[in-house]
mmCIF file of C-alpha atoms in Angstrom:
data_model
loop_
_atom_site.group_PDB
_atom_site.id
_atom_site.type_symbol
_atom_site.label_atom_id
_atom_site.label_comp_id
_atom_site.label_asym_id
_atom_site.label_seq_id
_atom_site.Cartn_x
_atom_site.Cartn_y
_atom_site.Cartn_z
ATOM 1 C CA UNK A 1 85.322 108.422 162.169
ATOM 2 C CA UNK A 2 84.916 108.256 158.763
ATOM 3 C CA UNK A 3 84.762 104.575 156.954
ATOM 4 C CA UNK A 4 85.547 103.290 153.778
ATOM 5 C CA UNK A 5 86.765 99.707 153.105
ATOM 6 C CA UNK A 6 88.644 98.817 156.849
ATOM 7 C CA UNK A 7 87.103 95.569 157.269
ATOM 8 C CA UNK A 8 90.803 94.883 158.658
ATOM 9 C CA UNK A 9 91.493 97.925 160.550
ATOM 10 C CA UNK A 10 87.955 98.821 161.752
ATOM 11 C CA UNK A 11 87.684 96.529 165.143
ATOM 12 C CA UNK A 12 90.974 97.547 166.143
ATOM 13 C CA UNK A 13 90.035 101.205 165.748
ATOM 14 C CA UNK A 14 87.294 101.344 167.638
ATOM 15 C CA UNK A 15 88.330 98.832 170.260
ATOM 16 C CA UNK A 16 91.292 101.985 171.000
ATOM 17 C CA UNK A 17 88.209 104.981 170.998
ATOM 18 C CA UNK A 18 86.116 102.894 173.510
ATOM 19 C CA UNK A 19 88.544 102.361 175.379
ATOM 20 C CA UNK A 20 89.371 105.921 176.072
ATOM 21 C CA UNK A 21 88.745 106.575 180.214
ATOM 22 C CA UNK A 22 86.686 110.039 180.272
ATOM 23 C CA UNK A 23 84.908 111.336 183.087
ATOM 24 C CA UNK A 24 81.704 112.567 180.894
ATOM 25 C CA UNK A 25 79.269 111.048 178.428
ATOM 26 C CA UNK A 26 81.038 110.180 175.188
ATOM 27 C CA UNK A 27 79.777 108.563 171.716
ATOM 28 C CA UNK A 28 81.277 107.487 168.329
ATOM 29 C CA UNK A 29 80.092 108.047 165.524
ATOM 30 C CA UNK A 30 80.696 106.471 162.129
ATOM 31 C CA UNK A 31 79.886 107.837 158.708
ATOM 32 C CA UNK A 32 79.728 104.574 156.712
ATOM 33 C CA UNK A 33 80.836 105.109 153.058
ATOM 34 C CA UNK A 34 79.701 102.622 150.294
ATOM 35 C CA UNK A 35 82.198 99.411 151.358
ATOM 36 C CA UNK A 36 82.534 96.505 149.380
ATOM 37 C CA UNK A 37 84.727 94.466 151.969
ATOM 38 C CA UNK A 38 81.568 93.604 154.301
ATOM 39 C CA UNK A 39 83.140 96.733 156.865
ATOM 40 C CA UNK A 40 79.647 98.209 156.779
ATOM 41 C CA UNK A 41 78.174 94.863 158.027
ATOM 42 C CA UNK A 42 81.462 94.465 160.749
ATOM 43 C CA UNK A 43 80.184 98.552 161.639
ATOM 44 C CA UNK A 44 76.545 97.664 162.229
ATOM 45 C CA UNK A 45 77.584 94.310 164.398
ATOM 46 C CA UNK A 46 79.670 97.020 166.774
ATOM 47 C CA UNK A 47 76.878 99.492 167.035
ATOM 48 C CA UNK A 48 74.502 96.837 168.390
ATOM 49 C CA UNK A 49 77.246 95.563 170.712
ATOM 50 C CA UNK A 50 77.836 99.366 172.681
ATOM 51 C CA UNK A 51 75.606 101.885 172.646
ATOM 52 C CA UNK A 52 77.614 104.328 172.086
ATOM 53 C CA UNK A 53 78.523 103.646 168.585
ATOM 54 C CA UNK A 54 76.013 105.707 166.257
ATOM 55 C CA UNK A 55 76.040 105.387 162.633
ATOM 56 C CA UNK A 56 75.469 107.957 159.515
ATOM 57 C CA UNK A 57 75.540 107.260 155.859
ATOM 58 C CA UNK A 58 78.609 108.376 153.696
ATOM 59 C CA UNK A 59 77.187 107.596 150.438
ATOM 60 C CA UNK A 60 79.842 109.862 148.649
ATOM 61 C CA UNK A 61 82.398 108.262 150.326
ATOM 62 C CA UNK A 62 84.660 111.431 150.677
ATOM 63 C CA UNK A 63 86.222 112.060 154.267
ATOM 64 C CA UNK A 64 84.736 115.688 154.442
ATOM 65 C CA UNK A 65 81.341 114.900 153.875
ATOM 66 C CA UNK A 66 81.608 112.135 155.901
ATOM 67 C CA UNK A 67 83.247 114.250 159.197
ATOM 68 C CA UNK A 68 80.642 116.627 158.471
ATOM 69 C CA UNK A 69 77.838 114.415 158.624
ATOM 70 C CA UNK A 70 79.203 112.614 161.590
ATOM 71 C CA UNK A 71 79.970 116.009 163.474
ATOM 72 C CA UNK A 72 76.665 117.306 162.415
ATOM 73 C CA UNK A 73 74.736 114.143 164.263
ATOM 74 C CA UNK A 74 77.241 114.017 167.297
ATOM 75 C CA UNK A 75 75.887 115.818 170.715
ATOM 76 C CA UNK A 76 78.787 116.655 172.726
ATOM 77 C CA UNK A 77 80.648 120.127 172.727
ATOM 78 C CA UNK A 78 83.952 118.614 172.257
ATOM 79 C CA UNK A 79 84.738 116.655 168.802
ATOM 80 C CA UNK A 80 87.488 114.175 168.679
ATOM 81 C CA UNK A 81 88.472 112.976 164.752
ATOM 82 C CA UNK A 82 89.500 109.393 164.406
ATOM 83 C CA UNK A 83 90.751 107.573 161.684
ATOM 84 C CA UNK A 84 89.443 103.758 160.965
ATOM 85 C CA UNK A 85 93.133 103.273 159.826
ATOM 86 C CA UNK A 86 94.508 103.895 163.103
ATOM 87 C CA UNK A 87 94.829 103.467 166.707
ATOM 88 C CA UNK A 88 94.634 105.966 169.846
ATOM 89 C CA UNK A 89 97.265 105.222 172.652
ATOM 90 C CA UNK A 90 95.427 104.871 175.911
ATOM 91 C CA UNK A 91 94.845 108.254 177.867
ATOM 92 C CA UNK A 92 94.633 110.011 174.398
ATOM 93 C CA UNK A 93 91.091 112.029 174.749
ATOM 94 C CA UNK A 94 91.990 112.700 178.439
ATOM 95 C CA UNK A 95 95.073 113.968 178.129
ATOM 96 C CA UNK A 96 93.571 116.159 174.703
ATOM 97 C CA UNK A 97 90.934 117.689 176.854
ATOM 98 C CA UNK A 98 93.220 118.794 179.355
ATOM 99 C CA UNK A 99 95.948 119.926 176.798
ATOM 100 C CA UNK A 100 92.246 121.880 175.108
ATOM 101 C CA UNK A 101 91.811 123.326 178.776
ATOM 102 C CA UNK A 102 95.104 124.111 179.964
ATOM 103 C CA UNK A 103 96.427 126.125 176.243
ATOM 104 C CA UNK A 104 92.651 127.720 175.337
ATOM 105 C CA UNK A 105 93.518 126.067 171.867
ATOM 106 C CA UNK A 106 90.452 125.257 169.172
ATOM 107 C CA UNK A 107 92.550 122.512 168.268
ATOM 108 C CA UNK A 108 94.697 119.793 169.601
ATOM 109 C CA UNK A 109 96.397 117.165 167.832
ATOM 110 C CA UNK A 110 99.100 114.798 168.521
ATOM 111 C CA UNK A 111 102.075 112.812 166.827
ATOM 112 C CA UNK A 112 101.910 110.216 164.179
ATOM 113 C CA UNK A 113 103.646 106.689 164.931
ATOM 114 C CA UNK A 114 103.416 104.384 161.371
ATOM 115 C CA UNK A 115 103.580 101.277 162.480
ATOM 116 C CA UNK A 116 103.306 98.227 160.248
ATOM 117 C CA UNK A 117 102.715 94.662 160.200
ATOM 118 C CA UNK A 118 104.467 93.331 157.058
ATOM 119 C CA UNK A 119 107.950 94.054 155.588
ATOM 120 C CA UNK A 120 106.523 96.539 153.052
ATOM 121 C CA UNK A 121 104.229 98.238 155.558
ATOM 122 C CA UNK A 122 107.246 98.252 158.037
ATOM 123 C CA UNK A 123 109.559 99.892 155.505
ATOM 124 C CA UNK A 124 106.374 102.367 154.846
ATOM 125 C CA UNK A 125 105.812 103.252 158.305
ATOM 126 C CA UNK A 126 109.871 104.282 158.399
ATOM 127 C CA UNK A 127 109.378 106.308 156.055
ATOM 128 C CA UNK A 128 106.914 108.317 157.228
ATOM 129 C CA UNK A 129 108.420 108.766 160.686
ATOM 130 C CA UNK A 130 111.440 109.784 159.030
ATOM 131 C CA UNK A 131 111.546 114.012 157.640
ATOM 132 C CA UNK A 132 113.186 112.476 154.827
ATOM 133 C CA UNK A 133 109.956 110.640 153.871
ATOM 134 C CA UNK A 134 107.397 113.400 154.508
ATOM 135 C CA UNK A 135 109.365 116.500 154.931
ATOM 136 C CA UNK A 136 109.577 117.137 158.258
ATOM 137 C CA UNK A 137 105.749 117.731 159.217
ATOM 138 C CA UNK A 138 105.772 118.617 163.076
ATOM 139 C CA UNK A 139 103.346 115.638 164.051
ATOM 140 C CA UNK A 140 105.430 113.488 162.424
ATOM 141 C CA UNK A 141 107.802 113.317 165.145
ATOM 142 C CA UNK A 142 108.673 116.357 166.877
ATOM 143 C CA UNK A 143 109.011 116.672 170.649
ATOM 144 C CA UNK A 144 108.106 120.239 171.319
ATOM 145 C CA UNK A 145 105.025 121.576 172.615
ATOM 146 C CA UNK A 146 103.244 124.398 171.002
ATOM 147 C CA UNK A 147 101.658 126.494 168.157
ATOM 148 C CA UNK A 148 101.097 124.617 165.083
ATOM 149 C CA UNK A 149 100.504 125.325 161.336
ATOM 150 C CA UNK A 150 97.945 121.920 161.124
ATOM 151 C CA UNK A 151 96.771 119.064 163.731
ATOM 152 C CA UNK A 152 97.458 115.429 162.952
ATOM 153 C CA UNK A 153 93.556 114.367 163.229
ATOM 154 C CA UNK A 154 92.281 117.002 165.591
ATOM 155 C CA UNK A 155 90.682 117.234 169.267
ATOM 156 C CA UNK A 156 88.395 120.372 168.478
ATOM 157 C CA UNK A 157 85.894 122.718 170.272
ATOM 158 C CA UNK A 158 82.184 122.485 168.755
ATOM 159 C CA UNK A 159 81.954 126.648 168.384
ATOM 160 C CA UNK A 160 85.004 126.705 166.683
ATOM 161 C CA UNK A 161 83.742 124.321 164.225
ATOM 162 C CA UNK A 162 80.907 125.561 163.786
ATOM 163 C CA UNK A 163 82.307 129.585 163.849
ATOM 164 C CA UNK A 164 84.739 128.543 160.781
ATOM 165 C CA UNK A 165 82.039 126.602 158.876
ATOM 166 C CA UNK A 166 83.176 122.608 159.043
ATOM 167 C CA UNK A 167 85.280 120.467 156.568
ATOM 168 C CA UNK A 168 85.412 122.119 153.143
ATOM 169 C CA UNK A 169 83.630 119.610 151.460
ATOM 170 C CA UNK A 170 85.029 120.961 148.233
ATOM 171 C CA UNK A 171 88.368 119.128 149.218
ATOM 172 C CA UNK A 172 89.392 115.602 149.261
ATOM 173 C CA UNK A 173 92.632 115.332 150.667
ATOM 174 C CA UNK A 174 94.376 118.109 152.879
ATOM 175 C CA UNK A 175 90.844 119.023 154.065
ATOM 176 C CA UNK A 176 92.486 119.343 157.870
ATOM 177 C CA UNK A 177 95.244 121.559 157.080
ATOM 178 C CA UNK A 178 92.584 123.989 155.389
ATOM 179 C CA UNK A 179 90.574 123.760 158.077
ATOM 180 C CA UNK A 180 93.239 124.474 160.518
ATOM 181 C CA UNK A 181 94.452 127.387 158.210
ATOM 182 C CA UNK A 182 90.722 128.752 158.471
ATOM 183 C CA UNK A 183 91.166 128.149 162.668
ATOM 184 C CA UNK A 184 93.874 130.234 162.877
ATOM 185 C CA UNK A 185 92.679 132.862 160.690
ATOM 186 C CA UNK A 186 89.698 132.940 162.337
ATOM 187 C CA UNK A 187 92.182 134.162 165.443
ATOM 188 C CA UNK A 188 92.102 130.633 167.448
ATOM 189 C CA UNK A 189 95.039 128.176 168.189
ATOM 190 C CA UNK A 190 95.887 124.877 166.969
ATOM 191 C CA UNK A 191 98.172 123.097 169.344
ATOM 192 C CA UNK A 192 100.565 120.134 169.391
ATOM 193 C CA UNK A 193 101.304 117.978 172.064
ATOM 194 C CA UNK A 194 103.864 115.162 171.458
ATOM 195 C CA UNK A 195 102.776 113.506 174.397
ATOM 196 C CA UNK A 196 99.379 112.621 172.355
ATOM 197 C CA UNK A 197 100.021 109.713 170.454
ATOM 198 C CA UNK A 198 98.014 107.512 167.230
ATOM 199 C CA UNK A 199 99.266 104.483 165.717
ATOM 200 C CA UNK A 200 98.695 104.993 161.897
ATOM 201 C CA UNK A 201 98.684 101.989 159.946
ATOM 202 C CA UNK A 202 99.935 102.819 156.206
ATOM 203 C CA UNK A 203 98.869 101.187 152.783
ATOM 204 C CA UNK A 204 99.568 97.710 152.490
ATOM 205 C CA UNK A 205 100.950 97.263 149.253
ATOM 206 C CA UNK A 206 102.921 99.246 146.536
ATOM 207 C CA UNK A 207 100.240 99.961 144.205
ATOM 208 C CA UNK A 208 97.918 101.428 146.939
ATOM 209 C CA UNK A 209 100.451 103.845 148.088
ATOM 210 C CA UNK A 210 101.107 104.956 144.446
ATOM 211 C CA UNK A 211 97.889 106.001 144.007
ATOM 212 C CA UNK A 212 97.266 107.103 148.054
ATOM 213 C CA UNK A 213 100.219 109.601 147.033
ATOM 214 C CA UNK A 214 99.488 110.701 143.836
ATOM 215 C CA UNK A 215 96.098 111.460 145.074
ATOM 216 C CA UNK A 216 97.371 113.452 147.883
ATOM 217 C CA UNK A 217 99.883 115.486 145.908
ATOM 218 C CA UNK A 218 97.308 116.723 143.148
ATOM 219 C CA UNK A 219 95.057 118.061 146.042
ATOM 220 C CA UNK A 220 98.067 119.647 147.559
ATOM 221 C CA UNK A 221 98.291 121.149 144.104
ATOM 222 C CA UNK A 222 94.787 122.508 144.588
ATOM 223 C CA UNK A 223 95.691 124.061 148.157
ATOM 224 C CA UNK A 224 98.502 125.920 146.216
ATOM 225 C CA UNK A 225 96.101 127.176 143.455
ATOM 226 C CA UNK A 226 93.435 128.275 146.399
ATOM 227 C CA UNK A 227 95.729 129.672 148.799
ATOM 228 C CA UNK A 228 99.456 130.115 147.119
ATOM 229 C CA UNK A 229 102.303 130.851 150.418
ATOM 230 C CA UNK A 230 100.099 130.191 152.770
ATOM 231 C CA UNK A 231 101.712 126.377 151.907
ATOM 232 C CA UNK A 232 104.720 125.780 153.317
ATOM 233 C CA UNK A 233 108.116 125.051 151.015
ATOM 234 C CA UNK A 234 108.906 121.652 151.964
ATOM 235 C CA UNK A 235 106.035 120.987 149.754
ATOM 236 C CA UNK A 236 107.491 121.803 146.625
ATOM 237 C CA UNK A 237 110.173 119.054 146.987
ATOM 238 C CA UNK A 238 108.543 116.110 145.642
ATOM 239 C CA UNK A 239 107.807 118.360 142.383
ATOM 240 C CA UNK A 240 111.196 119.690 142.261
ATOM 241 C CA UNK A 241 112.130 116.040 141.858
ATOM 242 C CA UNK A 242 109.697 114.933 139.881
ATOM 243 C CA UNK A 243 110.803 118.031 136.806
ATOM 244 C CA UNK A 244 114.545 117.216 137.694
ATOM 245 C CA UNK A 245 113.719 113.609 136.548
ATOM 246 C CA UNK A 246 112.089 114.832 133.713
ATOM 247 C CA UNK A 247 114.670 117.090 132.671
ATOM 248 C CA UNK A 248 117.806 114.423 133.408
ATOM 249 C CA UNK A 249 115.754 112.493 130.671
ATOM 250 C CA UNK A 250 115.962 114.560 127.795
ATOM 251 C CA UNK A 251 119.227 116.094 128.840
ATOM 252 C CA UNK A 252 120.489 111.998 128.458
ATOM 253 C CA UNK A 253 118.163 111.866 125.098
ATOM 254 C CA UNK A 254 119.862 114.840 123.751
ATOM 255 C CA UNK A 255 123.273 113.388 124.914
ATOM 256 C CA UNK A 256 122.809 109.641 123.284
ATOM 257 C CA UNK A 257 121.487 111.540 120.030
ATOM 258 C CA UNK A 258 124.914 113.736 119.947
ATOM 259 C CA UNK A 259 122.704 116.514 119.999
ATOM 260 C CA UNK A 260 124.297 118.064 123.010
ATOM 261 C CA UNK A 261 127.975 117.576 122.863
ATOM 262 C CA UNK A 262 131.463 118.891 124.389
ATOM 263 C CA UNK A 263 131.108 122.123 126.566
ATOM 264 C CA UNK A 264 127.106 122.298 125.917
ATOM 265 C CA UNK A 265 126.841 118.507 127.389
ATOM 266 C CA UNK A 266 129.117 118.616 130.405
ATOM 267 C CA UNK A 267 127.523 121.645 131.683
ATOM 268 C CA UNK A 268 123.870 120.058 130.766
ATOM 269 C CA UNK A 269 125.156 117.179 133.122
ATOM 270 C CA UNK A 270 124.693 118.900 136.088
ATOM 271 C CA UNK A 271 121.475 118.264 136.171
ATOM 272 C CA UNK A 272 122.149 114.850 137.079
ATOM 273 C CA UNK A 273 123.975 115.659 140.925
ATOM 274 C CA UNK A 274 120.594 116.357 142.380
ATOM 275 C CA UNK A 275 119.120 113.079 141.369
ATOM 276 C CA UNK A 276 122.742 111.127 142.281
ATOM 277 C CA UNK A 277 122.280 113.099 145.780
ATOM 278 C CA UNK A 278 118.619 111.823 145.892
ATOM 279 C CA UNK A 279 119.887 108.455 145.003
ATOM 280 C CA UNK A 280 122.941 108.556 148.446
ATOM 281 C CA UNK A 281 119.883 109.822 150.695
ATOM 282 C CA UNK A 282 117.674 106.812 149.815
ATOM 283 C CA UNK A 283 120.358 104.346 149.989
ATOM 284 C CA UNK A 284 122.099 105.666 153.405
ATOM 285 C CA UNK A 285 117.821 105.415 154.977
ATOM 286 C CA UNK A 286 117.519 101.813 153.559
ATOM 287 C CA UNK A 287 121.147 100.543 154.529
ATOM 288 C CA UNK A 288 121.922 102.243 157.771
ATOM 289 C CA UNK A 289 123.080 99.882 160.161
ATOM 290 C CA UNK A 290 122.159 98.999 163.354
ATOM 291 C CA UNK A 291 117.982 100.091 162.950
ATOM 292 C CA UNK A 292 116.569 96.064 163.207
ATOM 293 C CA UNK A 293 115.082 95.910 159.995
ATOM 294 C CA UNK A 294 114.996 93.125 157.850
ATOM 295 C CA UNK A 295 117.050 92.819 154.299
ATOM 296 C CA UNK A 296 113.491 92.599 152.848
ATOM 297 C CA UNK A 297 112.477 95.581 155.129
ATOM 298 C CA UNK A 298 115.791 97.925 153.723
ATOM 299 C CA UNK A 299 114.651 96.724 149.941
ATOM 300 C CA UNK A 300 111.123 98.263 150.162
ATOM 301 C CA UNK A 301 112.740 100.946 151.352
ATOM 302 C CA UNK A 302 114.392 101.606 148.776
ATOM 303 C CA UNK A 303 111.607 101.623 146.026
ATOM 304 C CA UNK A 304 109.148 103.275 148.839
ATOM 305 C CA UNK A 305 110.913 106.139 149.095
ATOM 306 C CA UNK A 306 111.297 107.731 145.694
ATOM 307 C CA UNK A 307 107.356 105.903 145.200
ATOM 308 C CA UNK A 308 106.253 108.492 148.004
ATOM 309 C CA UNK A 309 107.563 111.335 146.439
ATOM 310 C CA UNK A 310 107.781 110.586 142.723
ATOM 311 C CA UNK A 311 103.985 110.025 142.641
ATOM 312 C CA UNK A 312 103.693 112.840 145.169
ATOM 313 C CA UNK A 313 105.190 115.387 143.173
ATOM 314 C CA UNK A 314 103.270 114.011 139.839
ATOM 315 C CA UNK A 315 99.939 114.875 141.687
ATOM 316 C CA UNK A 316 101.006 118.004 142.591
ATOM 317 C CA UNK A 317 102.384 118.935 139.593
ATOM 318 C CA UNK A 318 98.850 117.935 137.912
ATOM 319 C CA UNK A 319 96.648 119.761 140.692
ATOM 320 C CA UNK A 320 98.784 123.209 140.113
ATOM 321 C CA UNK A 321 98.455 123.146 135.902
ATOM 322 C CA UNK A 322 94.976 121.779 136.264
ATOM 323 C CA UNK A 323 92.939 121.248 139.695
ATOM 324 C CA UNK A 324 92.567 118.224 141.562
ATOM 325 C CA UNK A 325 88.982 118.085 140.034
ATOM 326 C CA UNK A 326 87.558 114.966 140.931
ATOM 327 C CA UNK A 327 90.524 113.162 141.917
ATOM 328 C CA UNK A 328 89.938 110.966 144.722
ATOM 329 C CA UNK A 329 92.320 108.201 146.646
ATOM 330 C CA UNK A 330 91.735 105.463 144.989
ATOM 331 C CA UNK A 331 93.705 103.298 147.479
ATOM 332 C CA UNK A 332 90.693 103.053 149.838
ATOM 333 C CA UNK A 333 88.121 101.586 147.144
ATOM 334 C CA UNK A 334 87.321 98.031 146.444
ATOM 335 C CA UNK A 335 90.035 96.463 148.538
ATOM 336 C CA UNK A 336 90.274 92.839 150.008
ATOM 337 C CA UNK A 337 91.694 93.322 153.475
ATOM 338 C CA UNK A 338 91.617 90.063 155.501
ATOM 339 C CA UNK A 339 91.047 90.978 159.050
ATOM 340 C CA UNK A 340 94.328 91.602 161.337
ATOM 341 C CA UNK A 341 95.158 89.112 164.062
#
């Protein structure tokens, strides 16, 4: 489990792991990044309550390193990523292992449930459980069983690891679905299970999702420059938008100015039905009927949506032209999370 900054997420996260019922010797180990929300102090007070808690410095901070590290001082043959923004539903590492077993897979992951806490987080977590927030990723939601392009987290053999070379550390964000990409080219499986479930708690506020997004979407731009088609389509939405946006702009510039007019400025107008089409989508998520959610809940929604993908698609439009470079997720560094209930 790599940490950075989960004072308020940490205990619950590793209250789910320890929890886990196996019939053999198990450990967890956490790769401590540089916190500055007393989570490395919280981390040290579990390791000296269980024995089974082990801890290795992160002192880049990045989630590679740190899974390497961690996976490099583990002793079991059988590695099971966690997140220290998340939860495991009981029966989770059993029922992995025997998924592992029963398919031959080098890799089995689960679904991702958001969940949230707080109107925005609520309206977040919709969003991601819904294809129209994150395109339809298969452990987002799906209920069938089988081959899979990436694992949501992972439940991995050792030898496989170790055959395909670890976490790219050269990556920040995406660094699983590159991994699994090297899995399968390597000839192994990566399975998914629906029945395996986490509880993923998303950012907390709107700022730290901007920059949690546009972080991701510039290192998606990176996958694209390293390994073009092998990236599905449904990640070239967000940028589609984000250049449609763009071009309604200057197409209502040019318009106001009189320097598109008659024939030239109806047909130009077109390029304002995929944005008003965008606009229906977003409005018919946050205003359906009948779902439970708050009017505070459906508002959020509506500026969470086009956040997601609008600062999605920027990153990704940067880490194409450019590289991701040294662009890291800024959301997880120097926050002030008071602990959860």
């Amino acid at each position: 489990m790599p940490v950075l900054n989960e004072r308020a997420y940490l205990e619950h996260a590793v209250a789910s792991v320890l929890a886990q019922e196996l019939q053999g010797p198990s450990e967890l180990v956490l790769a401590l990044g540089p916190s500055t929300d007393g989570t490395t102090d919280l981390a040290q007070r579990l390791a000296a309550e269980d024995d089974r808690i082990r801890l290795v410095a992160n002192p880049a901070a990045h989630i590679p390193v740190g899974l390497n590290a961690a996976i490099r001082a583990s002793r079991y043959p059988t590695i099971v990523r966690v997140d220290a923004h998340s939860e495991l539903a009981p029966g989770y590492a059993q029922r992995a292992l025997a998924t592992l077993e029963r398919t031959g897979a080098a890799n089995v992951g689960g679904v991702m449930r958001a969940d949230g806490r707080t109107p925005f987080q609520r309206a977040v977590a919709r969003a991601y459980n819904s294809p129209i927030g994150l395109g339809g990723g298969a452990y987002h939601g799906t209920t069938h069983e089988g081959e899979a392009e990436s694992a949501y987290l992972g439940v991995m053999r050792r030898t496989v690891l170790e055959e395909v070379g670890l976490f790219d550390e050269t990556i920040r964000r995406g660094e699983d679905w590159e991994l699994n990409l090297r899995i399968r080219q390597a000839g192994h499986k990566v399975w998914l299970d629906p029945q395996l479930s986490v509880t993923y708690w998303p950012r907390e506020s709107w700022w730290r999702l901007a920059r949690q997004f546009r972080a991701t979407g510039a290192w998606r731009g990176e996958l694209v420059r390293r390994y073009g088609r092998s990236n599905g389509l449904r990640f070239f939405a967000p940028p589609a938008l984000v250049l449609n946006v763009i071009l309604a702009v200057i197409v209502g510039v040019l318009q106001v100015a009189r320097v598109l007019g008659g024939l030239a400025s109806l047909v130009a107008s077109i390029v304002y039905l995929p944005l008003i089409a965008y606009a229906m989508l977003v409005a018919a998520m946050a205003l359906r009927p009948g779902d439970g959610r708050t009017p505070r809940e459906r508002l959020w929604t509506l500026a969470v949506l086009p956040t997601m993908h609008l600062a999605w698609g920027y990153g990704f439009i940067g880490g194409v032209l450019r590289g991701a470079r040294d662009t890291v997720d800024a959301s997880r560094l120097g926050t002030r999370n008071t602990p959860l209930p």
